[in-house]
Coordinates of C-alpha atoms in Angstrom, one line a residue:
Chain A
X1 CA 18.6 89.2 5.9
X2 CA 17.5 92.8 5.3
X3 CA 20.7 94.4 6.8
X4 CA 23.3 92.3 4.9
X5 CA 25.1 94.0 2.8
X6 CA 24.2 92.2 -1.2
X7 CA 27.3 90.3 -1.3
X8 CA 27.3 88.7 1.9
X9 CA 26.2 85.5 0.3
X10 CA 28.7 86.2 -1.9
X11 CA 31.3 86.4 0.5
X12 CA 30.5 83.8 2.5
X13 CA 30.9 81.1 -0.5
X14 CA 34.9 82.9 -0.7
X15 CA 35.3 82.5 2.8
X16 CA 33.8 78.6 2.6
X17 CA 35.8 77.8 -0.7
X18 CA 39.0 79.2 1.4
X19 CA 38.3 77.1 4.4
X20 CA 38.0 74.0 2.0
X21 CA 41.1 75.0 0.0
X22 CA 43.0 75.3 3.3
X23 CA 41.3 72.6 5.6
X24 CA 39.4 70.2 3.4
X25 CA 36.1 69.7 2.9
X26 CA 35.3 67.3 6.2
X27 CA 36.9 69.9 8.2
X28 CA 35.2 73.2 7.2
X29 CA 31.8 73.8 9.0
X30 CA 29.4 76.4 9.4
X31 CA 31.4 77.7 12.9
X32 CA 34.8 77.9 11.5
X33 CA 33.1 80.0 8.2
X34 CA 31.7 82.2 10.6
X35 CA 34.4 82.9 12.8
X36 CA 36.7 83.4 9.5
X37 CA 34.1 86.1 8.8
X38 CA 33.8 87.5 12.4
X39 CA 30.3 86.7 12.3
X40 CA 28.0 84.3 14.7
X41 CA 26.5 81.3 13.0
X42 CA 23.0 82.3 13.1
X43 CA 24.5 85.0 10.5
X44 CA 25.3 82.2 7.9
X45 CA 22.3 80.7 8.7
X46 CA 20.3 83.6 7.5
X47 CA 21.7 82.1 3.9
X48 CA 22.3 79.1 4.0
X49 CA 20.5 75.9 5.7
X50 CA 23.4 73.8 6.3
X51 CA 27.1 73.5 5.3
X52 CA 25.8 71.2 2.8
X53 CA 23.9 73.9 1.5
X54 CA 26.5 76.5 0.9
X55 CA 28.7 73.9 -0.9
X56 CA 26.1 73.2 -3.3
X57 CA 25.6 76.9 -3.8
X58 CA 29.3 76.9 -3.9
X59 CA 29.6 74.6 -6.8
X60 CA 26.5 76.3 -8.6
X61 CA 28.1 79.5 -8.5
X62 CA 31.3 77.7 -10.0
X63 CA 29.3 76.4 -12.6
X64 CA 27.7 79.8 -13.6
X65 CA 31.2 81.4 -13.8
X66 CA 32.0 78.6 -16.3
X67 CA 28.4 79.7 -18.1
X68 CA 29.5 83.1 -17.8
X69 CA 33.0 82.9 -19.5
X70 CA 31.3 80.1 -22.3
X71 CA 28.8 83.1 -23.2
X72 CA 31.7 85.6 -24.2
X73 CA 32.5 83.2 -26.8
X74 CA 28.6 83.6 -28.7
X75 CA 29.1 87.2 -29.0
X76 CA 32.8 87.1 -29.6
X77 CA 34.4 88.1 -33.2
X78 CA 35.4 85.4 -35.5
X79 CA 34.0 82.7 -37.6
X80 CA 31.5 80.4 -35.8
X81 CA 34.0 77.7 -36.1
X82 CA 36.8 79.4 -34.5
X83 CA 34.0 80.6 -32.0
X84 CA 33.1 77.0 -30.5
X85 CA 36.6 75.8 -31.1
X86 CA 37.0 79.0 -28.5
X87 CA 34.2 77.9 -25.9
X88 CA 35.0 74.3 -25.5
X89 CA 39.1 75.2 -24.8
X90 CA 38.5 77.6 -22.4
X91 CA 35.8 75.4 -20.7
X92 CA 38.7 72.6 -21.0
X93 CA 41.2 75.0 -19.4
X94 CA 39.0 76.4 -17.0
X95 CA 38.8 72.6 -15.6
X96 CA 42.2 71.9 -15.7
X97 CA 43.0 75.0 -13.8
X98 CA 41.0 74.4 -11.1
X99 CA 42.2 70.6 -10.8
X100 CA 45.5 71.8 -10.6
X101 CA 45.3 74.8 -8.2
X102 CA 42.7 73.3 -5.9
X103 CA 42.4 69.8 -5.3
X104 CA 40.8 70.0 -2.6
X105 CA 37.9 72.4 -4.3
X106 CA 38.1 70.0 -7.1
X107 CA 37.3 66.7 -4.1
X108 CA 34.3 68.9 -3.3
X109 CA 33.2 69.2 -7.1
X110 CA 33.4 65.7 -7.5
X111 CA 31.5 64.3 -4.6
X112 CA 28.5 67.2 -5.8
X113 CA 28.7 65.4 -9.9
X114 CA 28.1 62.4 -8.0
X115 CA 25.7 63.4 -5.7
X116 CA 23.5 66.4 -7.4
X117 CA 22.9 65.1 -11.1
X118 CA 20.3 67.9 -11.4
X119 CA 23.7 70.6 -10.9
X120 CA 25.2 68.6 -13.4
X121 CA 22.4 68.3 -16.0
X122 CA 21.4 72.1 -15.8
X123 CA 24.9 73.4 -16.5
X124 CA 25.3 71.1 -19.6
X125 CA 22.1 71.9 -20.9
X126 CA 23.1 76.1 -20.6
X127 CA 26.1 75.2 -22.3
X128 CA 24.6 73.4 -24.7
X129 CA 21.9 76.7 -25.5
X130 CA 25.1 78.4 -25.5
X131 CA 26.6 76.0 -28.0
X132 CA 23.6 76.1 -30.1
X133 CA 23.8 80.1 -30.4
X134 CA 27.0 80.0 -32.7
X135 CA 26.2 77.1 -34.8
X136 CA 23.0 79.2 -35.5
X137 CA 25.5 82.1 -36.4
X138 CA 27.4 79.6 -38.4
X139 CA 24.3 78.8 -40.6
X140 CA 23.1 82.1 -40.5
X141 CA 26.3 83.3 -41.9
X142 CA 26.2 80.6 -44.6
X143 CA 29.4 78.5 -42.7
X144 CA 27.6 76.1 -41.5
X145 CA 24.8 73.9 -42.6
X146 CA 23.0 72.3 -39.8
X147 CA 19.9 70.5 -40.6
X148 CA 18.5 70.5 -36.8
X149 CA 20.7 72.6 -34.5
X150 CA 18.8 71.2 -31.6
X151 CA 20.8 67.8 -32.6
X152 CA 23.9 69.7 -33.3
X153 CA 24.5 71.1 -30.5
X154 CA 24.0 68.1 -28.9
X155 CA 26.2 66.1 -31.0
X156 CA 28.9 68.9 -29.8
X157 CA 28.0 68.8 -26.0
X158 CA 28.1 64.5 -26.1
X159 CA 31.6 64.5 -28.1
X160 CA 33.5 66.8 -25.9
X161 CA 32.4 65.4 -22.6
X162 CA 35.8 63.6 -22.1
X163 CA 37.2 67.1 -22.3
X164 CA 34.8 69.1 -20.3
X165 CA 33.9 66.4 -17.1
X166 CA 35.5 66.7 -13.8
X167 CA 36.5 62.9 -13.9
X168 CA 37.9 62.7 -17.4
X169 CA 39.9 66.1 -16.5
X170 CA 41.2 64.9 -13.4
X171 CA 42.2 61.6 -15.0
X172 CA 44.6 63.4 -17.8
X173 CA 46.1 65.5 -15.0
X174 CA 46.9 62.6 -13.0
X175 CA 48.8 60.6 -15.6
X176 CA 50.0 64.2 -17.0
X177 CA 48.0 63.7 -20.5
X178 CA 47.6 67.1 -22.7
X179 CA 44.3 66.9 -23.9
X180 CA 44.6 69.5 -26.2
X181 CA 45.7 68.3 -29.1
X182 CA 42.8 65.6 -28.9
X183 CA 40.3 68.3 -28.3
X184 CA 41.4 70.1 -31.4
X185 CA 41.1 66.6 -33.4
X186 CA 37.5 65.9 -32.2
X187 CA 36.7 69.9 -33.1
X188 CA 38.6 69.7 -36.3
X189 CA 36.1 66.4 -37.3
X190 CA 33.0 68.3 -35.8
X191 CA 33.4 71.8 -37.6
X192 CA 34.5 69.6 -40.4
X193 CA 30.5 67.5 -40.2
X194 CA 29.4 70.8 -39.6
X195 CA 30.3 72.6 -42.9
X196 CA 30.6 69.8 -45.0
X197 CA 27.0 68.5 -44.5
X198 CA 26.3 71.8 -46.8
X199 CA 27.7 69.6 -49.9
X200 CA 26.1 66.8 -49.3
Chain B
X1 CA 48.8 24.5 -10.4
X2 CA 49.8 21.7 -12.5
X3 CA 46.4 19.3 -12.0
X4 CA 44.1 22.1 -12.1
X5 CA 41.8 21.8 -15.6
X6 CA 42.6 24.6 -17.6
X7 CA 39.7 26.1 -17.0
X8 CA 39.8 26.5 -13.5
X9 CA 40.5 29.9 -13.6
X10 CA 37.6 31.0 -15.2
X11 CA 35.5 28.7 -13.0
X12 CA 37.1 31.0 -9.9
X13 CA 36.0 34.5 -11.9
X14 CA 32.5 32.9 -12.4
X15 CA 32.6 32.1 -8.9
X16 CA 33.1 34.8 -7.8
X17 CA 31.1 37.2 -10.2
X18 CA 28.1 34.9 -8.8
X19 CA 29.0 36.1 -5.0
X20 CA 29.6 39.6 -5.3
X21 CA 25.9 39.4 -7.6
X22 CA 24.0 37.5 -4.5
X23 CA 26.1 39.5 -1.9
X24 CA 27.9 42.3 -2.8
X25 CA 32.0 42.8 -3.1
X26 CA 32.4 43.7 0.4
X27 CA 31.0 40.3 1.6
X28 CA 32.5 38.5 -0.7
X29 CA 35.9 36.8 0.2
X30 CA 37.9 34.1 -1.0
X31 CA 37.0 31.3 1.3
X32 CA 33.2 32.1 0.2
X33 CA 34.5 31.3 -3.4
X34 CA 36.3 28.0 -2.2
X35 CA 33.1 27.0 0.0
X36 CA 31.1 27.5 -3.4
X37 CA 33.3 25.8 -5.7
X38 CA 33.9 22.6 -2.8
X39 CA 37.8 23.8 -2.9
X40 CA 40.4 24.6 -0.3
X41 CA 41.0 28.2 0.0
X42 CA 44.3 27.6 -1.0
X43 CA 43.6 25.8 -4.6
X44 CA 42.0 29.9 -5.1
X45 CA 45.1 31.2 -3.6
X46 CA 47.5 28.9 -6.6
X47 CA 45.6 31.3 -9.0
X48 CA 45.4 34.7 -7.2
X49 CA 46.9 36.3 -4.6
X50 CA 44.3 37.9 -3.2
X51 CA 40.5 38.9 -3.2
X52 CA 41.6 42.0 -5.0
X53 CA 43.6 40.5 -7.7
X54 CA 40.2 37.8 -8.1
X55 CA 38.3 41.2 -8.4
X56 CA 40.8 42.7 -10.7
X57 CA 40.5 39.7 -13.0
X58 CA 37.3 39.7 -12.9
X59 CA 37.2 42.9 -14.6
X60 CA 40.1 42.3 -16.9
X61 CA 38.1 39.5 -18.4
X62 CA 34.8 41.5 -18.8
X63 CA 36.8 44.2 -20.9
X64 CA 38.8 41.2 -23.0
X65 CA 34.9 40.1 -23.6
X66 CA 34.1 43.8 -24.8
X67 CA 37.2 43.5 -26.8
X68 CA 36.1 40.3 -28.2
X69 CA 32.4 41.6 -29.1
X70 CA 34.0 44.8 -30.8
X71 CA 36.4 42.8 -33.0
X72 CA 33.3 41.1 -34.5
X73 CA 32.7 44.5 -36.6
X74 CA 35.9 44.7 -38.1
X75 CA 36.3 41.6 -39.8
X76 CA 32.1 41.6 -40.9
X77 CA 30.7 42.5 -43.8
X78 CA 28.9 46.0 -44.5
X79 CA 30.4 49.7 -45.1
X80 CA 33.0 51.0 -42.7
X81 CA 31.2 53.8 -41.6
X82 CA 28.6 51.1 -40.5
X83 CA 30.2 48.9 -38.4
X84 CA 31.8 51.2 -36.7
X85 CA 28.8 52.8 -35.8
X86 CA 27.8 48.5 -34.4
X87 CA 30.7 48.6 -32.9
X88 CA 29.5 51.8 -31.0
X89 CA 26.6 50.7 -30.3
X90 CA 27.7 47.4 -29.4
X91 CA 29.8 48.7 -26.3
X92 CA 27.3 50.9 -25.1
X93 CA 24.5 48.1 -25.1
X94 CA 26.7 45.8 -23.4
X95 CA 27.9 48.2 -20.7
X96 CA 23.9 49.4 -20.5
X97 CA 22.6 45.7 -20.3
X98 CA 25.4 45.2 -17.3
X99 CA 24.2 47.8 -15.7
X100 CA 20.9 47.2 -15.5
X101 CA 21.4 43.7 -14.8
X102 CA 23.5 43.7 -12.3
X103 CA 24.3 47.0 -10.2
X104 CA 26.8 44.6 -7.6
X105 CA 28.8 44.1 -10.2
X106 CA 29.0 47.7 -12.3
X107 CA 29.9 49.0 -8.6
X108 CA 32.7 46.5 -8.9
X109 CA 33.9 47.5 -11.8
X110 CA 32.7 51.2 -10.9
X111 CA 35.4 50.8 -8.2
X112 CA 38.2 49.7 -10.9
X113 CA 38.0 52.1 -13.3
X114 CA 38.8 54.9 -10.3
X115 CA 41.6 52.9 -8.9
X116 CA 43.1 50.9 -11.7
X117 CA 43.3 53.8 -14.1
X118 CA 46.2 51.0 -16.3
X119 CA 43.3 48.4 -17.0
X120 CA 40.6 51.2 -18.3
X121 CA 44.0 52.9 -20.5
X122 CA 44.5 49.4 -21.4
X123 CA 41.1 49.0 -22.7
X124 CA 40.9 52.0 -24.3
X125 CA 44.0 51.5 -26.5
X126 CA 42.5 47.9 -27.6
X127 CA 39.6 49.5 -28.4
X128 CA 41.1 52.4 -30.5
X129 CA 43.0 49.9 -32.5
X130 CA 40.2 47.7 -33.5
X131 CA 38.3 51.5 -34.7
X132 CA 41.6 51.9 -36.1
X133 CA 41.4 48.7 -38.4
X134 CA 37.6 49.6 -39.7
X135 CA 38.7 53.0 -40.5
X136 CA 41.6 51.9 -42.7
X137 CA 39.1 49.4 -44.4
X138 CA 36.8 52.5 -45.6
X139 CA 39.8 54.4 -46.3
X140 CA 41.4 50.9 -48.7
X141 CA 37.4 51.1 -50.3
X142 CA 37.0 54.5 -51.0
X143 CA 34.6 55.4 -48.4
X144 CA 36.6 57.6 -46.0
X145 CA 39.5 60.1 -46.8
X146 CA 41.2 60.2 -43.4
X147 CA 44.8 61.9 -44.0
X148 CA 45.9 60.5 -40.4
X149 CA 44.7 57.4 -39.2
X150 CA 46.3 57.1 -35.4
X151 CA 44.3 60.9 -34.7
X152 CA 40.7 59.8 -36.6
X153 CA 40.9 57.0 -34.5
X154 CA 41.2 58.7 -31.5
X155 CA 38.5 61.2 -32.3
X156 CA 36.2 58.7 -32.3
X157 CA 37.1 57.4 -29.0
X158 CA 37.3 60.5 -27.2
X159 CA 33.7 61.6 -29.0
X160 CA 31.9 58.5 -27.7
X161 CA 33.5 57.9 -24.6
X162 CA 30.1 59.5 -23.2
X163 CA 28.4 56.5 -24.3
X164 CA 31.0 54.2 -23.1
X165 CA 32.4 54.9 -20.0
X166 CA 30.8 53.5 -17.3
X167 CA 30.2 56.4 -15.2
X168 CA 28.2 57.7 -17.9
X169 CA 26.3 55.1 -19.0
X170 CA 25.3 54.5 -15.3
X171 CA 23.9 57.9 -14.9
X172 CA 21.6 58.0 -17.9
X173 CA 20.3 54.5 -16.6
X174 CA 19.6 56.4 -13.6
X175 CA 17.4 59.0 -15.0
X176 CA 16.1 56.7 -17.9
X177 CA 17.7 58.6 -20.5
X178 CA 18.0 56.3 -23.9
X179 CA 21.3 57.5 -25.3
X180 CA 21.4 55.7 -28.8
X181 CA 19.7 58.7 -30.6
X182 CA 22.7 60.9 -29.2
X183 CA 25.1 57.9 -30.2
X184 CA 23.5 57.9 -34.0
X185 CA 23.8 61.6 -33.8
X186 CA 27.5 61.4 -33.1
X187 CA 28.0 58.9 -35.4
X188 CA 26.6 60.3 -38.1
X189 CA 28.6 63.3 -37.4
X190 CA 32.1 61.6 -37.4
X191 CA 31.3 59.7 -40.4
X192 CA 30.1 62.4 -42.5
X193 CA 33.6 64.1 -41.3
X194 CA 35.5 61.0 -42.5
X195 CA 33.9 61.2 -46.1
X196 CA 33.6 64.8 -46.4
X197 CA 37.4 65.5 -45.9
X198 CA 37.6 63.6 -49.3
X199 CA 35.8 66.1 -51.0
X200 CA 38.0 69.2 -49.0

């Protein structure tokens, strides 16, 4: 491990994600990776324990990109509403992109929602923190009035599953559904419950 | 099909619901049905044309009997913003009791909802108009200000689909996650947007 270069992990999950694309999932092992990379398979191994193993860090690092692109939306410009409007359509888009481009990436996601509930659970709870962030800016800023934001931002991470989960994405792209215009409905209601609550 | 009583068809789905509970769907096949009910394989065969479309039925009926359970709200007495939230809670009860009752028969209908993508649509729309009908009630008393109907309606399907859709529902019985204070959460939410809009 000490003489690989820092993103040789890193380059190993492009190689494996290009094998899939190409291949398929069932057809990509550790050998062909290896040989895409001019490299022995002891060299992957110094990573990674098994092919299983680099597609779970495969989908992890998927999932942290997604985490990664959510984040620029807390410490964006604009009002909080706009802000989480922002988050949850790009995370929307960011789905539907890679269903359409890559279905056999998108195979490999699935069968990992399925099979690693503990992947699944820890990305929606750091979107959720992520959520939480700008309602707090929302109340801060006197926008938003949010008894427990704990509870919000859960509220905001249950009601835009349908938009956000593999499955449900998949589904609209098969029958050729725009979920857009829904996902602008269900954030017009929230921001909506969100300010409103402040009357009350 | 003329001397059959006319509830013979339901006799088959119970039938066959029993099997696939005692054996699972993969050992279960029509002459198995006919040995249990003292029939002919063929007296099955006047009603379906196949194991599948038994199967398929099967299903069909359970959501008409969802349908059924969430009509009850609509005509009942009580404010619209709380029998919708019954109505809610009703679905996801009776999808969480089926479940845990009987996993041989969720992975039947597990197996539906991927391939017969018409029924859950189907299902879905019933459902929508039946939320539909309660939200025009508290509109016609006063209680909601909803400018479009059709869209409110389908907000609250889309934002509680997490607590509805089997795949879901499964998964926090997996981890023993009690979703109603999420549900309530939501609920409170989208009904807070439905009166506040009045006041906007």
């Amino acid at each position: 491990m000490t003489n690989d270069p820092p993103d040789h992990r890193d380059r190993i999950l492009d190689t494996a994600a290009e094998q899939v694309r190409r291949f398929g999932e069932a057809k990509t092992n550790v050998v062909d990776i290896a040989k895409a990379m001019g490299l022995s398979h002891s060299a992957i191994y110094r990573h990674f324990r098994s092919k299983a193993d680099i597609f779970d860090a495969l989908a992890a690092r998927t999932m942290a990109e997604e985490a990664e692109l959510a984040a620029r939306f807390v410490n964006a410009d604009g009002s909080a509403g706009d802000r989480l409007r922002g988050l949850v359509l790009a995370l929307h888009r960011s789905k539907r992109a890679k269903l359409g481009d890559d279905p056999e990436i998108h195979g490999l996601y699935r069968r990992i929602v399925t099979e690693r509930p503990d992947l699944v659970a820890d990305y929606a709870r750091r979107m959720t923190v992520l959520v939480r962030q700008v309602l707090e800016d929302g109340v801060n800023g006197g926008e938003f009035h949010i008894p427990e934001l704990d509870a919000a931002a859960g509220v905001v991470r249950d009601a835009v599953t349908v938009f956000i989960h593999p499955a449900h994405v998949e589904q609209a792209v098969l029958v050729g559904l725009d979920m857009e215009p829904r996902l602008h409905a269900v954030m017009d209601a929230l921001t909506l419950s969100f300010s409103a609550s402040r009357r009350a």
